[in-house]
GROMACS .gro file of C-alpha atoms in nm:
model
   54
    1MET     CA    1   6.335  -4.788   4.673
    2VAL     CA    2   6.307  -4.606   5.006
    3PRO     CA    3   5.995  -4.686   5.213
    4ALA     CA    4   5.759  -4.402   5.299
    5PRO     CA    5   5.794  -4.269   5.654
    6ALA     CA    6   5.541  -4.387   5.910
    7PRO     CA    7   5.262  -4.140   5.990
    8ALA     CA    8   5.325  -3.919   6.291
    9ALA     CA    9   5.165  -4.025   6.617
   10PRO     CA   10   4.881  -3.803   6.739
   11ALA     CA   11   4.968  -3.545   7.000
   12PRO     CA   12   4.904  -3.652   7.358
   13ALA     CA   13   4.586  -3.518   7.517
   14ALA     CA   14   4.791  -3.298   7.750
   15ALA     CA   15   4.928  -3.110   7.447
   16VAL     CA   16   4.587  -2.952   7.381
   17TYR     CA   17   4.512  -2.657   7.607
   18TYR     CA   18   4.228  -2.407   7.598
   19ALA     CA   19   4.266  -2.100   7.818
   20ASN     CA   20   3.890  -2.079   7.856
   21CYS     CA   21   3.564  -2.205   7.709
   22ALA     CA   22   3.551  -1.921   7.457
   23ALA     CA   23   3.880  -2.051   7.314
   24ALA     CA   24   3.748  -2.408   7.306
   25ARG     CA   25   3.431  -2.294   7.127
   26ALA     CA   26   3.632  -2.089   6.877
   27ALA     CA   27   3.835  -2.401   6.798
   28GLY     CA   28   3.516  -2.602   6.750
   29ALA     CA   29   3.605  -2.830   7.040
   30ALA     CA   30   3.320  -2.759   7.284
   31PRO     CA   31   3.174  -2.939   7.465
   32ILE     CA   32   3.478  -3.131   7.588
   33PHE     CA   33   3.423  -3.459   7.770
   34ALA     CA   34   3.648  -3.599   8.042
   35GLY     CA   35   3.924  -3.801   7.877
   36GLN     CA   36   3.921  -3.597   7.556
   37ALA     CA   37   4.207  -3.377   7.450
   38GLY     CA   38   4.174  -3.032   7.607
   39TYR     CA   39   3.954  -3.136   7.899
   40ARG     CA   40   4.054  -3.005   8.239
   41ALA     CA   41   3.862  -2.962   8.560
   42GLY     CA   42   3.906  -2.584   8.547
   43LEU     CA   43   3.673  -2.570   8.247
   44ASP     CA   44   3.410  -2.798   8.403
   45ARG     CA   45   3.205  -2.567   8.626
   46ASP     CA   46   2.966  -2.829   8.764
   47SER     CA   47   3.217  -3.119   8.777
   48ASP     CA   48   2.995  -3.350   8.570
   49GLY     CA   49   3.269  -3.457   8.328
   50VAL     CA   50   3.158  -3.221   8.050
   51ALA     CA   51   3.347  -2.894   8.011
   52CYS     CA   52   3.232  -2.588   7.819
   53GLU     CA   53   2.872  -2.700   7.790
   54ARG     CA   54   2.598  -2.444   7.751
   0.00000   0.00000   0.00000
């Protein structure tokens, strides 16, 4: 009997990229908090650690 393959590791946070907040909202990812996949300072207008907030 051959063992089942191990589940794939999740993609690193850097692999998630949203061109803008509209793209993040369309993907259901907004708001994005610092440390979460897809967060980058360019999306965080007020530099409070929360990007694409309304």
